[in-house]
C-alpha positions as a LaTeX table, in Angstrom:
\begin{tabular}{lrrr}
\hline
Residue & $x$ (\AA) & $y$ (\AA) & $z$ (\AA) \\
\hline
Met1 & $-22.78$ & $-11.30$ & $-64.71$ \\
His2 & $-19.30$ & $-10.65$ & $-63.31$ \\
Pro3 & $-19.31$ & $-8.78$ & $-59.96$ \\
Asn4 & $-16.74$ & $-6.22$ & $-61.18$ \\
Val5 & $-18.84$ & $-5.08$ & $-64.15$ \\
Gln6 & $-19.63$ & $-1.36$ & $-63.88$ \\
His7 & $-23.27$ & $-0.37$ & $-64.23$ \\
Lys8 & $-24.65$ & 2.95 & $-65.45$ \\
His9 & $-26.99$ & 3.29 & $-62.49$ \\
Leu10 & $-27.48$ & 2.17 & $-58.93$ \\
Ala11 & $-29.37$ & $-1.03$ & $-58.19$ \\
Trp12 & $-32.97$ & $-0.56$ & $-57.06$ \\
His13 & $-32.38$ & $-1.90$ & $-53.57$ \\
Glu14 & $-29.41$ & 0.39 & $-52.94$ \\
Thr15 & $-31.36$ & 3.34 & $-54.33$ \\
Leu16 & $-34.02$ & 2.68 & $-51.71$ \\
Lys17 & $-31.39$ & 2.52 & $-48.96$ \\
Leu18 & $-29.96$ & 5.80 & $-50.31$ \\
His19 & $-33.46$ & 7.26 & $-50.02$ \\
Glu20 & $-33.90$ & 6.00 & $-46.43$ \\
Leu21 & $-30.54$ & 7.41 & $-45.32$ \\
Thr22 & $-31.03$ & 10.76 & $-47.06$ \\
Ala23 & $-34.53$ & 11.22 & $-45.66$ \\
Ser24 & $-33.41$ & 10.27 & $-42.16$ \\
Gln25 & $-30.29$ & 12.43 & $-42.23$ \\
Ser26 & $-32.26$ & 15.43 & $-43.57$ \\
Asn27 & $-34.88$ & 15.19 & $-40.82$ \\
Asn28 & $-32.27$ & 14.72 & $-38.13$ \\
Leu29 & $-30.21$ & 17.66 & $-39.43$ \\
Ile30 & $-33.20$ & 19.98 & $-39.21$ \\
Ala31 & $-33.96$ & 18.73 & $-35.68$ \\
Leu32 & $-30.32$ & 19.23 & $-34.62$ \\
Lys33 & $-30.31$ & 22.75 & $-36.05$ \\
Lys34 & $-33.63$ & 23.58 & $-34.35$ \\
His35 & $-32.42$ & 22.36 & $-30.95$ \\
Ile36 & $-28.76$ & 23.42 & $-30.81$ \\
His37 & $-29.67$ & 26.89 & $-29.54$ \\
Glu38 & $-31.41$ & 25.33 & $-26.54$ \\
Val39 & $-28.34$ & 23.30 & $-25.50$ \\
Cys40 & $-26.59$ & 25.14 & $-22.66$ \\
Asp41 & $-23.86$ & 22.69 & $-21.70$ \\
Pro42 & $-20.71$ & 23.63 & $-23.70$ \\
Lys43 & $-19.54$ & 20.04 & $-24.23$ \\
Leu44 & $-22.96$ & 18.91 & $-25.40$ \\
His45 & $-23.25$ & 22.01 & $-27.60$ \\
Ala46 & $-19.91$ & 21.08 & $-29.21$ \\
Leu47 & $-21.23$ & 17.55 & $-29.82$ \\
Tyr48 & $-24.31$ & 19.01 & $-31.50$ \\
Glu49 & $-22.06$ & 21.18 & $-33.69$ \\
Glu50 & $-20.03$ & 18.11 & $-34.66$ \\
Ala51 & $-23.20$ & 16.12 & $-35.42$ \\
Ile52 & $-24.41$ & 18.99 & $-37.63$ \\
Arg53 & $-21.07$ & 19.18 & $-39.49$ \\
Cys54 & $-20.94$ & 15.42 & $-40.02$ \\
Thr55 & $-24.56$ & 15.19 & $-41.12$ \\
Glu56 & $-24.15$ & 18.07 & $-43.57$ \\
Ser57 & $-21.10$ & 16.34 & $-45.03$ \\
Asn58 & $-22.98$ & 13.04 & $-45.24$ \\
Leu59 & $-25.87$ & 14.67 & $-47.09$ \\
Arg60 & $-23.56$ & 16.37 & $-49.58$ \\
Asp61 & $-21.92$ & 12.99 & $-50.26$ \\
Leu62 & $-25.25$ & 11.20 & $-50.60$ \\
Leu63 & $-26.71$ & 13.79 & $-52.99$ \\
His64 & $-23.99$ & 12.99 & $-55.52$ \\
Phe65 & $-25.42$ & 9.49 & $-55.96$ \\
Tyr66 & $-28.90$ & 10.69 & $-56.92$ \\
Ser67 & $-27.80$ & 11.22 & $-60.51$ \\
Leu68 & $-27.09$ & 7.46 & $-60.63$ \\
Ala69 & $-30.54$ & 6.43 & $-59.38$ \\
Pro70 & $-32.57$ & 4.36 & $-61.85$ \\
Met71 & $-35.39$ & 6.61 & $-62.97$ \\
Glu72 & $-37.70$ & 6.96 & $-65.89$ \\
Ala73 & $-37.28$ & 10.13 & $-67.86$ \\
Arg74 & $-40.06$ & 12.36 & $-66.59$ \\
Asn75 & $-40.93$ & 15.99 & $-66.59$ \\
Gln76 & $-43.46$ & 15.76 & $-63.80$ \\
Lys77 & $-43.59$ & 18.72 & $-61.52$ \\
Gly78 & $-44.40$ & 17.96 & $-57.91$ \\
Lys79 & $-46.58$ & 20.03 & $-55.67$ \\
Gly80 & $-45.08$ & 23.29 & $-54.59$ \\
Glu81 & $-42.75$ & 23.10 & $-51.65$ \\
His82 & $-44.63$ & 23.24 & $-48.38$ \\
Glu83 & $-43.99$ & 26.57 & $-46.75$ \\
Asp84 & $-44.57$ & 25.29 & $-43.25$ \\
Met85 & $-42.75$ & 22.52 & $-41.42$ \\
Thr86 & $-45.62$ & 20.01 & $-41.49$ \\
Ala87 & $-43.81$ & 17.67 & $-43.92$ \\
Phe88 & $-40.69$ & 17.77 & $-41.72$ \\
Tyr89 & $-42.66$ & 16.99 & $-38.57$ \\
Ala90 & $-44.49$ & 14.14 & $-40.30$ \\
Gly91 & $-41.22$ & 12.70 & $-41.65$ \\
His92 & $-39.63$ & 13.00 & $-38.24$ \\
Leu93 & $-42.57$ & 11.14 & $-36.70$ \\
Leu94 & $-42.35$ & 8.44 & $-39.39$ \\
Glu95 & $-38.66$ & 7.95 & $-38.63$ \\
Phe96 & $-39.47$ & 7.75 & $-34.91$ \\
Ala97 & $-42.06$ & 5.06 & $-35.64$ \\
Lys98 & $-39.69$ & 3.07 & $-37.87$ \\
Asn99 & $-36.92$ & 3.22 & $-35.27$ \\
Asn100 & $-39.28$ & 1.98 & $-32.56$ \\
Ile101 & $-40.21$ & $-0.99$ & $-34.73$ \\
Met102 & $-36.55$ & $-1.86$ & $-35.32$ \\
Arg103 & $-35.62$ & $-1.42$ & $-31.65$ \\
Tyr104 & $-38.46$ & $-3.61$ & $-30.40$ \\
Ala105 & $-37.78$ & $-6.28$ & $-33.03$ \\
Asp106 & $-34.12$ & $-6.33$ & $-32.01$ \\
Ala107 & $-34.99$ & $-6.41$ & $-28.30$ \\
Ile108 & $-37.27$ & $-9.42$ & $-28.82$ \\
Thr109 & $-34.34$ & $-11.43$ & $-30.22$ \\
Glu110 & $-32.37$ & $-10.75$ & $-27.02$ \\
Thr111 & $-35.13$ & $-11.50$ & $-24.52$ \\
Ala112 & $-35.19$ & $-14.70$ & $-22.45$ \\
Thr113 & $-37.92$ & $-13.76$ & $-19.97$ \\
Pro114 & $-41.34$ & $-14.69$ & $-21.45$ \\
Gln115 & $-43.26$ & $-11.87$ & $-19.72$ \\
Leu116 & $-40.81$ & $-9.27$ & $-20.97$ \\
Arg117 & $-40.90$ & $-10.77$ & $-24.47$ \\
Asp118 & $-44.72$ & $-10.62$ & $-24.42$ \\
Thr119 & $-44.53$ & $-6.96$ & $-23.43$ \\
Phe120 & $-42.04$ & $-6.23$ & $-26.20$ \\
Val121 & $-44.26$ & $-8.02$ & $-28.74$ \\
Lys122 & $-47.28$ & $-5.99$ & $-27.58$ \\
His123 & $-45.23$ & $-2.78$ & $-27.93$ \\
Leu124 & $-43.94$ & $-3.86$ & $-31.33$ \\
Asn125 & $-47.48$ & $-4.45$ & $-32.60$ \\
Asn126 & $-48.53$ & $-1.03$ & $-31.29$ \\
Ala127 & $-45.49$ & 0.55 & $-32.97$ \\
Ile128 & $-46.43$ & $-1.10$ & $-36.27$ \\
Lys129 & $-50.00$ & 0.22 & $-36.01$ \\
Phe130 & $-48.70$ & 3.71 & $-35.25$ \\
His131 & $-46.30$ & 3.56 & $-38.19$ \\
Val132 & $-49.21$ & 2.71 & $-40.50$ \\
Gln133 & $-51.14$ & 5.74 & $-39.21$ \\
Val134 & $-48.22$ & 8.12 & $-39.82$ \\
Phe135 & $-47.44$ & 6.54 & $-43.19$ \\
Asn136 & $-51.08$ & 6.91 & $-44.32$ \\
Tyr137 & $-51.16$ & 10.50 & $-43.10$ \\
Met138 & $-48.04$ & 11.34 & $-45.10$ \\
Met139 & $-49.44$ & 9.69 & $-48.23$ \\
Glu140 & $-52.79$ & 11.51 & $-47.86$ \\
Cys141 & $-51.02$ & 14.85 & $-47.45$ \\
Gly142 & $-48.71$ & 14.22 & $-50.43$ \\
Phe143 & $-45.57$ & 14.23 & $-48.26$ \\
Tyr144 & $-44.49$ & 10.71 & $-49.22$ \\
His145 & $-44.59$ & 8.96 & $-52.61$ \\
Pro146 & $-43.51$ & 5.32 & $-52.15$ \\
Tyr147 & $-44.89$ & 4.25 & $-55.53$ \\
Asp148 & $-43.19$ & 7.03 & $-57.48$ \\
Leu149 & $-39.42$ & 6.57 & $-57.20$ \\
His150 & $-38.64$ & 9.66 & $-59.26$ \\
Arg151 & $-40.80$ & 11.91 & $-57.09$ \\
Met152 & $-39.56$ & 10.30 & $-53.88$ \\
Leu153 & $-35.94$ & 10.94 & $-54.86$ \\
Glu154 & $-36.72$ & 14.51 & $-55.96$ \\
Asp155 & $-38.34$ & 15.09 & $-52.55$ \\
Asp156 & $-35.19$ & 13.69 & $-50.90$ \\
Lys157 & $-32.95$ & 16.10 & $-52.80$ \\
Arg158 & $-35.19$ & 19.07 & $-52.02$ \\
Asn159 & $-35.38$ & 18.13 & $-48.30$ \\
Ala160 & $-31.64$ & 17.54 & $-48.06$ \\
Lys161 & $-30.92$ & 20.93 & $-49.64$ \\
Arg162 & $-33.46$ & 22.54 & $-47.31$ \\
Ala163 & $-31.76$ & 20.87 & $-44.32$ \\
Leu164 & $-28.34$ & 22.08 & $-45.48$ \\
Glu165 & $-29.67$ & 25.66 & $-45.83$ \\
Phe166 & $-31.67$ & 25.62 & $-42.58$ \\
\hline
\end{tabular}
């Protein structure tokens, strides 16, 4: 197939990256909005405001691509929106765990000292175990649906809208 051929939907792999970015940006936007009122330093406060503006703009841009995601036609209704912030806190913790895994994996590739590399590997393995615990918790609570693309993307849109309105 010619690389310039236009498709009617996004590719699966880019849809998953869209999901990852939207979920991450939504969680971070809520965290920024929750913490900005605690930031006393004027310059840092201005940086928080800029981060909020940029993240809101990013989410609005990303949401436009959800209509292009490859999905089966479904009329499934998800669970009602969680009234508390438990899903947000769980998602934030999952992102923390994923970032730790990526940081340790990256650090290992830059490490020449065997003892430090061994420490990083030990920390990486612990980070992976922790990620599994948070992932399983989110699945058990119905906060994450990795095997249901439609529901996962619907959750992304709802969370992004909630973050924009927060």
